Amino acid sequence: MGSQAKSNGGRWGAMIALLGALLAVPALAETRPFDAWLEELRQDALKEGIGAGTLSAALEGLAPIARVIELDRRQPEGRFTFQQYNQRVLSESRIERGRELYREHRSLLDRVAADYGVQPRFIVALWGIESSYGSFDGEYPVIGALATLAHDGRRASFFRGELLKALRIVDRGDIAVERMTGSWAGAMGQSQFMPSSYDAYAIDYDGDGRRDIWTSLPDVFASIANYLAKAGWNDRYTWGRKVHVPEALNGDLVGLNTTRPLPQWQELGVRRADGANLPAAILNASLLSTDEGQGPAYLVYDNFRVLMAWNRSTYFALTVGELADLIERG
Ligand SMILES: [Ca+2]
């Protein structure tokens, strides 16, 4: 838009540029200056019982982060197809690293798996996709990023709630404010939990009194497993599998709203991707196709819906399931 306006030159170009700038302003932007807004937030946090010392340490001198505003307002660029996303996430290096770490941490993973009822490969896969196994968990100060979005953002009330929860986490002493880093949108630590998820699911598994999803692997693994367990994970089953679907199958059967026991899918001609029969278990499954039928198809079980509670994206949930299987098969 900018360069096009410039190349038109003259008054029209300037008007187009101005119109673009006006349209870029979010409709529900907070009109109070940041500092006045922040003072009101501080008062509300005090009323909610968050300590004055915590609030001055966390909020004093706080300023909006320009880059966070920029990232929040950016237009989504050309969406990935499922196959592009899937191939990008399931890189050789992510699979290999996952296999190494799975072996390296096997005894800890087995303990967590037994305590929470989640197979270890799913813990490792979520860890691998959320933060590349803890090697990239975001570099933004969480309080600053959330305050920026709560003051400026399109989802101000959501982020205001997350900011208050983040302040409560600091107040409890789980993490020092300067070590509380995350993504530009406030997803924290190696499991990339928003403060509300942290509040509900984070676990102090190493028993040092702090729920540290930033640096303690026992805490990271148990927090991931606890999230899945609380969302209804059943470790007697897997997530689903890639399948072969006959051309003639009725398209109305595709989608998460249709659930059939595996023997019925078998009867309808659905097979494992290699052509073998489906498992004989009486297990409910839904059939998913990808990229308007141009990509692979999957039968997914109840645990797949748990992965979608973590992130409401079928791309994400299918890819976590596949990474988990690739890690264990290695
Ligand atoms: Ca801990």
mmCIF file with all atom_site columns, C-alpha atoms in Angstrom, residues 95 101 218 233:
data_model
loop_
_atom_site.group_PDB
_atom_site.id
_atom_site.type_symbol
_atom_site.label_atom_id
_atom_site.label_alt_id
_atom_site.label_comp_id
_atom_site.label_asym_id
_atom_site.label_entity_id
_atom_site.label_seq_id
_atom_site.pdbx_PDB_ins_code
_atom_site.Cartn_x
_atom_site.Cartn_y
_atom_site.Cartn_z
_atom_site.occupancy
_atom_site.B_iso_or_equiv
_atom_site.pdbx_formal_charge
_atom_site.auth_seq_id
_atom_site.auth_comp_id
_atom_site.auth_asym_id
_atom_site.auth_atom_id
_atom_site.pdbx_PDB_model_num
ATOM 1 C CA . ILE A 1 95  ? 12.435 -35.106 14.561 1.00 0.00 ? 95  ILE A CA 1
ATOM 2 C CA . LEU A 1 101 ? 15.846 -35.853 24.001 1.00 0.00 ? 101 LEU A CA 1
ATOM 3 C CA . PRO A 1 218 ? 10.521 -31.781 35.533 1.00 0.00 ? 218 PRO A CA 1
ATOM 4 C CA . TRP A 1 233 ? -6.391 -37.484 27.821 1.00 0.00 ? 233 TRP A CA 1
#
